[in-house]
mmCIF file of C-alpha atoms in Angstrom:
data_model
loop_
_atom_site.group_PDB
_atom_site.id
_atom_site.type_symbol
_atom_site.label_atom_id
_atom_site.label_comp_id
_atom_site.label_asym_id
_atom_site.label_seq_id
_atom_site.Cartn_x
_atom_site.Cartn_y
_atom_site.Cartn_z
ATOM 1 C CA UNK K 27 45.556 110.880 82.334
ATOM 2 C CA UNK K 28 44.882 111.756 78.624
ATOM 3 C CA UNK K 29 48.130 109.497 77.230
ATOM 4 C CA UNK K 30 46.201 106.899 79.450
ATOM 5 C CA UNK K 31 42.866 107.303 77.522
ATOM 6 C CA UNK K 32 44.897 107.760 73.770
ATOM 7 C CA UNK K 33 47.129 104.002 74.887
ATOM 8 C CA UNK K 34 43.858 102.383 75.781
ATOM 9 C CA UNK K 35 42.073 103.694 72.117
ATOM 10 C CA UNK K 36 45.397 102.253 70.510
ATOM 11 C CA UNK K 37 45.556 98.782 72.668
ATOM 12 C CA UNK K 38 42.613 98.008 73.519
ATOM 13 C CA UNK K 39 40.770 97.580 70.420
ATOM 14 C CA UNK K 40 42.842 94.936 69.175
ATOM 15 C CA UNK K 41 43.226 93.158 71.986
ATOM 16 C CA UNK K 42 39.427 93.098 72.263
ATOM 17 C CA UNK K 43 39.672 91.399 68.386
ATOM 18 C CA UNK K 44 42.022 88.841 69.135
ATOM 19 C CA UNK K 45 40.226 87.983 72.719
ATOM 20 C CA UNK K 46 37.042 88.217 74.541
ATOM 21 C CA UNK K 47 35.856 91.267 76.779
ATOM 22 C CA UNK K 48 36.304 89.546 80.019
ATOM 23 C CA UNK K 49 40.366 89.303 78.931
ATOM 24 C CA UNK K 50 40.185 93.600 78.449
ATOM 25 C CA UNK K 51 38.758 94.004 81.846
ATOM 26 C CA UNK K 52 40.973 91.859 83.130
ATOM 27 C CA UNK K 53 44.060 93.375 81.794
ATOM 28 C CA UNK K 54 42.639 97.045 82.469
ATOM 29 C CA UNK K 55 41.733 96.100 86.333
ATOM 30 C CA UNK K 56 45.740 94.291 86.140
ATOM 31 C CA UNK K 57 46.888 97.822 85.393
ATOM 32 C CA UNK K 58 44.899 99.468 88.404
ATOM 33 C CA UNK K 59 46.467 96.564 90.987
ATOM 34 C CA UNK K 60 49.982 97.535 89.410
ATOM 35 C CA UNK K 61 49.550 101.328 89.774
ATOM 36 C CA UNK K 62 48.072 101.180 93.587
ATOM 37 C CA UNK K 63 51.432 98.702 94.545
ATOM 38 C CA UNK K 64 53.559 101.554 92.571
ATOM 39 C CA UNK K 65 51.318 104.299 94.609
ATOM 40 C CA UNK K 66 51.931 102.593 98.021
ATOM 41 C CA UNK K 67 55.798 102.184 97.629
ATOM 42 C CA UNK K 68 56.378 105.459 96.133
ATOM 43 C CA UNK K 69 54.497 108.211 97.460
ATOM 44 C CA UNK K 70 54.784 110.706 100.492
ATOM 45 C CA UNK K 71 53.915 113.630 102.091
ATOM 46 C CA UNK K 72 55.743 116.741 100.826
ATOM 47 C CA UNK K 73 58.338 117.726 103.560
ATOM 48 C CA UNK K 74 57.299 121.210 105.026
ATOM 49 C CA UNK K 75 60.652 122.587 105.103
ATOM 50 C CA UNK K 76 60.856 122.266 101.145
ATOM 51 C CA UNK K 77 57.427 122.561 99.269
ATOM 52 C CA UNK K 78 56.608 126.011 100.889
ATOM 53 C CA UNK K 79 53.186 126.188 99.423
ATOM 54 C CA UNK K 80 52.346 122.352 100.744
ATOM 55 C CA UNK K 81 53.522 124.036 104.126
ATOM 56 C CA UNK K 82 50.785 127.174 103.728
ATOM 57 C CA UNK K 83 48.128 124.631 102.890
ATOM 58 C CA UNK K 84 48.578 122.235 106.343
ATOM 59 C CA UNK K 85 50.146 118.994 104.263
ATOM 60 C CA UNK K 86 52.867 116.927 105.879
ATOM 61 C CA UNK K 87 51.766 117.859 109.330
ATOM 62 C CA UNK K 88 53.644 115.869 111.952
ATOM 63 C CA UNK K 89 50.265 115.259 113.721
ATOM 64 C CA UNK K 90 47.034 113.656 112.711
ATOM 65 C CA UNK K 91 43.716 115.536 114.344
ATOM 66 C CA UNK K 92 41.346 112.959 116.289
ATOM 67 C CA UNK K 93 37.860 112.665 115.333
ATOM 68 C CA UNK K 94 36.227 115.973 114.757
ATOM 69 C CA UNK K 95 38.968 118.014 115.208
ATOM 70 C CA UNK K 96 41.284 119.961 112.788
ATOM 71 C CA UNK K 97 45.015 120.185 113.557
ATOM 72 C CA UNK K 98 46.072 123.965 112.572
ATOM 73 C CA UNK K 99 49.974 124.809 112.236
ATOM 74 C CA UNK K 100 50.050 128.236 114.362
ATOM 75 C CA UNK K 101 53.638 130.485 113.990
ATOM 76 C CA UNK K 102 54.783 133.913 115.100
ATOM 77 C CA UNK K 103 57.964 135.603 116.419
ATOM 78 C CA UNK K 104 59.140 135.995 120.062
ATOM 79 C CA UNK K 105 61.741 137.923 121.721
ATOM 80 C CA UNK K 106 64.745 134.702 122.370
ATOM 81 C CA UNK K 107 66.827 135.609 126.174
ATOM 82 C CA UNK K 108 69.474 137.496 123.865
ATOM 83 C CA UNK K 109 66.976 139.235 122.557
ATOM 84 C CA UNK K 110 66.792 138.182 118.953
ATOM 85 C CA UNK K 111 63.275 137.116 117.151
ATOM 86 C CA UNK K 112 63.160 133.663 117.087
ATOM 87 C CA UNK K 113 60.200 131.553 115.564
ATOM 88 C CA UNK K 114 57.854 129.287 117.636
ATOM 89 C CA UNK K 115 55.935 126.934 116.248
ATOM 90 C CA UNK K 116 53.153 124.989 117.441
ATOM 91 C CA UNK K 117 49.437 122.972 116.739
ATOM 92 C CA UNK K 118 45.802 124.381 117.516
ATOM 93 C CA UNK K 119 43.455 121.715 117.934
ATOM 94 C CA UNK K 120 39.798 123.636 117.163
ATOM 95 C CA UNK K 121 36.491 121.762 115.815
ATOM 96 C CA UNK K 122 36.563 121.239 111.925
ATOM 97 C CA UNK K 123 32.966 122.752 112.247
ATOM 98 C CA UNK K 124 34.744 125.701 113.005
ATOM 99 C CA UNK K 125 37.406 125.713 110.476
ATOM 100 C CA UNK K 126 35.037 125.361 106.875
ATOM 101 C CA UNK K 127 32.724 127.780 105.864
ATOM 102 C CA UNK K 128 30.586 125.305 104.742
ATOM 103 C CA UNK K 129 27.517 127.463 104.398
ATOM 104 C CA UNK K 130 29.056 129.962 102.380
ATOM 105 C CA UNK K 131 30.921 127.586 100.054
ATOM 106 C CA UNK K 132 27.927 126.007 99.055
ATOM 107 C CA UNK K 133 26.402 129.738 98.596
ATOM 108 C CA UNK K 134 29.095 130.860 96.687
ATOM 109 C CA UNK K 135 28.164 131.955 92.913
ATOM 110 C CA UNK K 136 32.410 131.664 91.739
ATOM 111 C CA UNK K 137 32.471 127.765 93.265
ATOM 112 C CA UNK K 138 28.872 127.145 91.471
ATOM 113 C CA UNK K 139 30.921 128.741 87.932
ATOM 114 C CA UNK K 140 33.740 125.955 88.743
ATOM 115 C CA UNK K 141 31.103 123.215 89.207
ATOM 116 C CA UNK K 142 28.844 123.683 86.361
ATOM 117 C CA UNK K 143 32.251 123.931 84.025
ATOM 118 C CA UNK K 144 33.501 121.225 85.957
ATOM 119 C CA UNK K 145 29.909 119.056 84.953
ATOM 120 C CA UNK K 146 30.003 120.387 81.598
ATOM 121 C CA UNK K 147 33.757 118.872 80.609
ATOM 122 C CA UNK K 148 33.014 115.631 81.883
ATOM 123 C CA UNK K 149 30.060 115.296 80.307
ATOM 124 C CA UNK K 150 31.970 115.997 77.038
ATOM 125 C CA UNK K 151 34.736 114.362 77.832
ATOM 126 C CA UNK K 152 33.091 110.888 78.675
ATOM 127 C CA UNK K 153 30.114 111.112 75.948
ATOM 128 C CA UNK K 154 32.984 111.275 73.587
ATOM 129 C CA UNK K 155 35.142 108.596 75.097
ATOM 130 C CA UNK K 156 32.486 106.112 75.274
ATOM 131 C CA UNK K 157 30.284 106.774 72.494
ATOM 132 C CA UNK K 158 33.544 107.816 69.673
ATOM 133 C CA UNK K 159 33.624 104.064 69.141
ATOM 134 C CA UNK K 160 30.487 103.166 68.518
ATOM 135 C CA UNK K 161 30.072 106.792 66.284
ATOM 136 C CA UNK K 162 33.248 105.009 63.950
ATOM 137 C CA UNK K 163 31.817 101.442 63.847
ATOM 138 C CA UNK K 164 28.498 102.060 63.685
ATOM 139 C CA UNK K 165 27.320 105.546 62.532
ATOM 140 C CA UNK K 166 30.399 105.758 59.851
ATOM 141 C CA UNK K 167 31.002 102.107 59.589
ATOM 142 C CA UNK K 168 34.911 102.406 59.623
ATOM 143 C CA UNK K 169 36.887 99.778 61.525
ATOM 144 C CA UNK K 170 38.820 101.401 64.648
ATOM 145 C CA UNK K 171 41.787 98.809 64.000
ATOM 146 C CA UNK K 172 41.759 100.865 60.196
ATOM 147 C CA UNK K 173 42.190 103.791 62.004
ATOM 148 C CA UNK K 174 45.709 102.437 63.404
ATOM 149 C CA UNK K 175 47.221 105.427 65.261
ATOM 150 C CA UNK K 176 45.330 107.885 63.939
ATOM 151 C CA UNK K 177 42.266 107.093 66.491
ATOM 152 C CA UNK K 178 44.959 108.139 69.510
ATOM 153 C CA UNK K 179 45.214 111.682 68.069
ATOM 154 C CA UNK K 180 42.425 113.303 70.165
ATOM 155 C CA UNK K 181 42.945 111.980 73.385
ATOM 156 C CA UNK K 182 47.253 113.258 72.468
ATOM 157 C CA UNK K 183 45.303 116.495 71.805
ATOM 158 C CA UNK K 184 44.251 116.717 74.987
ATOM 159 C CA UNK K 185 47.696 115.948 76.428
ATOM 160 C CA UNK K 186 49.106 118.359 74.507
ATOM 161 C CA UNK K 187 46.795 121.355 74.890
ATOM 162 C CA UNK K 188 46.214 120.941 78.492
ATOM 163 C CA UNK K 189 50.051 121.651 79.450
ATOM 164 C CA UNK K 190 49.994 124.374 76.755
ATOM 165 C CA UNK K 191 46.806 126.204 78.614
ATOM 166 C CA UNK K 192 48.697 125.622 81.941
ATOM 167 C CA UNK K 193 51.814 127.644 80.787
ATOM 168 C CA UNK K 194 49.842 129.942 79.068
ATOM 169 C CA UNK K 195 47.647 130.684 81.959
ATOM 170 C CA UNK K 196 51.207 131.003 83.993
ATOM 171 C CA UNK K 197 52.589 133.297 81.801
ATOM 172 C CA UNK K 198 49.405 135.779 81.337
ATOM 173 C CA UNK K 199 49.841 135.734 85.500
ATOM 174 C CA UNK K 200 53.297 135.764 86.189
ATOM 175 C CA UNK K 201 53.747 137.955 83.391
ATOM 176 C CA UNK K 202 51.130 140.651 84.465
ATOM 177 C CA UNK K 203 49.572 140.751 80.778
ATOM 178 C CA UNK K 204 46.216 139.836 82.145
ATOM 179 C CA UNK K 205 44.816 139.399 85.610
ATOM 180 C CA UNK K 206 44.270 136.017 87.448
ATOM 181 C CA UNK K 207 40.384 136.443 86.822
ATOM 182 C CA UNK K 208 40.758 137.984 83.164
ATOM 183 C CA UNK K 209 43.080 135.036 82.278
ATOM 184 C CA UNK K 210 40.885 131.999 83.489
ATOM 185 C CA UNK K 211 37.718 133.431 81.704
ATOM 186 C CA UNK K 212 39.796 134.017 78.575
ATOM 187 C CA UNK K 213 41.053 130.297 78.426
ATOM 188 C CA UNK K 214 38.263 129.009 79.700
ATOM 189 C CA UNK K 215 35.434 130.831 77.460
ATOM 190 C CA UNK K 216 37.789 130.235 74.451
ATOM 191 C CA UNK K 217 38.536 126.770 74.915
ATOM 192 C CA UNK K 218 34.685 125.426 75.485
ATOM 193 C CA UNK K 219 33.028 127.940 72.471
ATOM 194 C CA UNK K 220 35.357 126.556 70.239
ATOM 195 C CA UNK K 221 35.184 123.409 71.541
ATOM 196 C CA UNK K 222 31.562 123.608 71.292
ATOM 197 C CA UNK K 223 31.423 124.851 67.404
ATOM 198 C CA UNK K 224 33.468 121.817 66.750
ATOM 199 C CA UNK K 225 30.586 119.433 68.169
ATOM 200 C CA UNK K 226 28.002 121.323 66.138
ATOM 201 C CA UNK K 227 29.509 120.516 62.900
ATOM 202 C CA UNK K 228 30.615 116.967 64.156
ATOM 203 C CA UNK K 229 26.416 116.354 63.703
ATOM 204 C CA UNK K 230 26.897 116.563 59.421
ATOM 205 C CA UNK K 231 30.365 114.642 59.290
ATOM 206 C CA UNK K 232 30.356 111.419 57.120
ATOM 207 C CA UNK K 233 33.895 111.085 57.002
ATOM 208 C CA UNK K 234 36.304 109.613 59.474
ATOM 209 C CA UNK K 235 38.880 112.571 58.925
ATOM 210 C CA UNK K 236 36.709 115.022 59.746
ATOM 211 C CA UNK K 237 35.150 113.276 62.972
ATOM 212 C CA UNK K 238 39.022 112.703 64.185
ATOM 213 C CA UNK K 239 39.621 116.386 63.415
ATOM 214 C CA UNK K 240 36.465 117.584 64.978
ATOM 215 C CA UNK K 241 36.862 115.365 68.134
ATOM 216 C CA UNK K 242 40.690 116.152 68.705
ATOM 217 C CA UNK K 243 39.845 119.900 68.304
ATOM 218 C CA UNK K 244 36.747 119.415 70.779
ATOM 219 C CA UNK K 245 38.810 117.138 72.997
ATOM 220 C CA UNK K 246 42.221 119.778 72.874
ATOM 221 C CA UNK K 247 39.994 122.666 73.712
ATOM 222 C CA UNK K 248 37.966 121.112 76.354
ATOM 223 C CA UNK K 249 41.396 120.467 78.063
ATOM 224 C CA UNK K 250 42.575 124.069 77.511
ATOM 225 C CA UNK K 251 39.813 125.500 79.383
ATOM 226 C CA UNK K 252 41.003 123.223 82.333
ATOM 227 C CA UNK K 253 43.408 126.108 82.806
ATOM 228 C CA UNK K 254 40.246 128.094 83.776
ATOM 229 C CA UNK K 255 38.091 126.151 85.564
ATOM 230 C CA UNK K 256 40.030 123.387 86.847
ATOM 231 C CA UNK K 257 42.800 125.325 88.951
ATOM 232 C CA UNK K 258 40.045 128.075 89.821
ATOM 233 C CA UNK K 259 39.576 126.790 93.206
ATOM 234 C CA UNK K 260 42.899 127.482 94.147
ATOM 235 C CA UNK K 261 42.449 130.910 93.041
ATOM 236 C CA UNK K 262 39.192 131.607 95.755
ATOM 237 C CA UNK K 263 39.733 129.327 98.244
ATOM 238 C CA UNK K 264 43.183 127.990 99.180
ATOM 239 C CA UNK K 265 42.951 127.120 102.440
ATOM 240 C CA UNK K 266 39.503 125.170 101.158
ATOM 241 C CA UNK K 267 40.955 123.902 98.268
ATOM 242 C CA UNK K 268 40.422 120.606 98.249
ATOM 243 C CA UNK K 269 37.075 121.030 99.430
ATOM 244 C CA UNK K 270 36.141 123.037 96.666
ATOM 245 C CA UNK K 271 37.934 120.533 94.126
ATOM 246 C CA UNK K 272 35.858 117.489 95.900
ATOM 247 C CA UNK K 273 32.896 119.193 95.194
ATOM 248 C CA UNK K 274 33.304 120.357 91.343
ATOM 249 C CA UNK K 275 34.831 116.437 90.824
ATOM 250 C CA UNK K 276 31.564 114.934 92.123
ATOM 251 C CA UNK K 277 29.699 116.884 89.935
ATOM 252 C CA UNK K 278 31.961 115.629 87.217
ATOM 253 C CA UNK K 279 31.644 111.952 88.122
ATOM 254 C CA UNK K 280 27.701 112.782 88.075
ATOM 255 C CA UNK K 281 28.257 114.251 84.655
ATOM 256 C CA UNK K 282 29.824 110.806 82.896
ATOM 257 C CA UNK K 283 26.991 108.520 84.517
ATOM 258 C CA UNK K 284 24.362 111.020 83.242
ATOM 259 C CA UNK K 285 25.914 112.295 80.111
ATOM 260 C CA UNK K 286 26.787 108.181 79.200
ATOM 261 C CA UNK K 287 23.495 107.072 80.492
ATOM 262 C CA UNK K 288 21.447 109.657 78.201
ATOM 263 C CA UNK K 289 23.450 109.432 75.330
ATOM 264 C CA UNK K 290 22.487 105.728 75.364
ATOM 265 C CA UNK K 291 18.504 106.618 75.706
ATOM 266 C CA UNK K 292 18.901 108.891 72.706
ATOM 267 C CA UNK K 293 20.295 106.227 70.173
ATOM 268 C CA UNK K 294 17.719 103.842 71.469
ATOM 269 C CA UNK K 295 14.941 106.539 70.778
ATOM 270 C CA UNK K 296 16.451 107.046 66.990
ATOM 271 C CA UNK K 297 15.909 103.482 66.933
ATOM 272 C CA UNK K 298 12.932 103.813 67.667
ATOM 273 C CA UNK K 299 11.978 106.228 65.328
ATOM 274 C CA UNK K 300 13.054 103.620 62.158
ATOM 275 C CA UNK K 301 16.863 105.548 62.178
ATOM 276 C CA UNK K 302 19.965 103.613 61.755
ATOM 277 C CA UNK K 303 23.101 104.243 64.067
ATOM 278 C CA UNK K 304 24.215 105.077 60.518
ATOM 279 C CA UNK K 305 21.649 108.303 59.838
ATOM 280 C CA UNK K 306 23.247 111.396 61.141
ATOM 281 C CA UNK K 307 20.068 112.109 62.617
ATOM 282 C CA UNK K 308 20.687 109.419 65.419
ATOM 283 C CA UNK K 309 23.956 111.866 66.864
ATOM 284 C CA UNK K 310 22.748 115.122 66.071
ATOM 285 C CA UNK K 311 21.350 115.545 69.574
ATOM 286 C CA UNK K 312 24.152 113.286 71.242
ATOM 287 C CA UNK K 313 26.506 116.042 70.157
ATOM 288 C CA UNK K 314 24.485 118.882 70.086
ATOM 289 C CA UNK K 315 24.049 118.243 74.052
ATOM 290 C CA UNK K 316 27.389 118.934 74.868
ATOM 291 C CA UNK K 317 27.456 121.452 72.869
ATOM 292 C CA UNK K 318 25.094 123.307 74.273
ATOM 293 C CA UNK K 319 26.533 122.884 77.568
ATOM 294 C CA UNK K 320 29.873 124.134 76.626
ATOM 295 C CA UNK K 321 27.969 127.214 75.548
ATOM 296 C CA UNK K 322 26.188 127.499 78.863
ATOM 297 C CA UNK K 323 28.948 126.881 81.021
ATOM 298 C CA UNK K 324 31.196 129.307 79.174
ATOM 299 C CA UNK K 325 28.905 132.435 79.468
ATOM 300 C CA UNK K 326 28.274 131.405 83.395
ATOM 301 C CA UNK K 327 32.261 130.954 84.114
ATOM 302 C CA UNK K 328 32.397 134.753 82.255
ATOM 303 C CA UNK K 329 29.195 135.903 84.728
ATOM 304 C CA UNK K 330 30.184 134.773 88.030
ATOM 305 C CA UNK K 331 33.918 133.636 88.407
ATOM 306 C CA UNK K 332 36.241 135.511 90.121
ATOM 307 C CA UNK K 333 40.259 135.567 90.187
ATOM 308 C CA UNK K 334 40.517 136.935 93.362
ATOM 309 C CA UNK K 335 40.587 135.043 96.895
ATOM 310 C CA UNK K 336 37.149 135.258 98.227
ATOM 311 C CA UNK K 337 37.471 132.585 101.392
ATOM 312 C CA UNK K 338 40.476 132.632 103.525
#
């Protein structure tokens, strides 16, 4: 995902030069009609018998449920004629009503820490990935084709520090340094404070270095606390997994059409006010809004996530 967005800041821009925007969306939507023929050729359900944790969590099930209903794979042992345990396996059809604790997922404190962090990175994330371009052409009036490769680095920080957190967060576990709950609130409170520091001081840059550093570190430690947040639904709820992740994603798809939406109403109120993309008083709240989320989110992750399973 983030080698995606740091290709697109190095090919898009100059393909956008050379060409009109209706030749970049075409191109881009070309890419999304190659990936889904890729997708439909390629991919499968995990076979039971060798991804034992896709077995535990009901995918690759021989049988699809009918409308309403939830197929659930039952086991135990049995005495065989020679009398031996053998295994038996079969499907309970019950009523999905029955099956999802809707009421108490929805209730739950630990899956409202996971959403709000959830809300808060994408709002950071797609403020930055939208607006960063217009911040270098128009608020430091440097070319992003100057920039060359350069402009890639904080989307490669993201690549880069989100499979360091995941290892790390594997190794604090496996390695019973820390507990499951200790670990996700360490990565996850250090990675959006610092991550929110670096957007504070982003609001006085004039320099192009120092809004590339800024960003990548903002961007990098955004996707470090993904080793918090963003796998802490497997931590609570398992069997409700992907319920859980369906929820904190939609607030996260919220978060880019709000966060994109109000970042544009606040450079058209600093026009407003007489300022030029080009004042640093036009970004100071675009930044400082994140920011301030990060902060928020971090102490409420801290508060009221937990490491332990709470649904089963």
């Amino acid at each position: 995902m983030y080698l995606g967005a740091a290709l697109g800041m190095l090919c898009v821009p100059p393909l956008l030069h050379r060409t009109r925007p209706r030749y970049v969306y075409i191109f881009l939507s070309s890419l999304g009609f190659v990936w889904s023929a890729v997708w439909f050729i390629f991919s499968s359900d995990p076979p039971r018998a060798e991804r034992a944790k896709a077995s535990s969590a009901g995918f690759g099930m021989p049988h699809e449920p009918t409308s309403g209903q939830h197929v659930l794979p039952m086991t135990a042992l049995s005495k065989d004629t020679d009398g031996s345990n053998k295994q038996k396996s079969w499907t309970k059809r019950i009523n999905r009503a029955d099956t999802i604790p809707w009421r108490s997922i929805m209730s739950s404190l630990p899956v409202w820490a996971i959403v709000v962090n959830n809300f808060t990175f994408h709002y950071a994330l797609y403020v930055l990935m939208n607006w960063l371009p217009t911040y270098f052409s128009e608020g430091l009036r440097v070319s992003l084709e100057s920039l060359g490769m350069s402009k890639t680095v904080p989307y490669l920080n993201m690549f880069i520090f989100s499979n360091v957190g995941g290892v790390l967060a594997d190794h604090l576990i496996v390695g019973r340094i820390l507990s499951v709950s200790y670990t996700r609130k360490l990565l996850n409170t250090g990675g959006f404070v610092v991550a929110a520091m670096a957007l504070f001081m982003m609001t006085g840059v004039r320099s192009s270095t120092g809004a590339l550093l800024l960003s990548s570190i903002c961007l990098g430690l955004c996707a470090l606390a993904r080793a918090g947040f963003a796998v802490n639904h497997m931590d609570i709820a398992p069997k409700y997994a992907g319920i859980v992740m369906g929820i904190s994603n939609t607030a996260g798809t919220l978060a880019g059409i709000v966060g994109v939406g109000l970042t544009g109403l606040i450079l058209e109120a600093a026009k407003a006010n007489n300022l030029e993309l080009s004042d640093p008083r036009s970004w100071t709240m675009v930044f400082s809004t994140p920011a301030i989320l990060c902060m928020i989110s971090a102490l409420i992750f801290v508060v009221f996530a937990r490491g332990e399973r709470i649904f089963d």
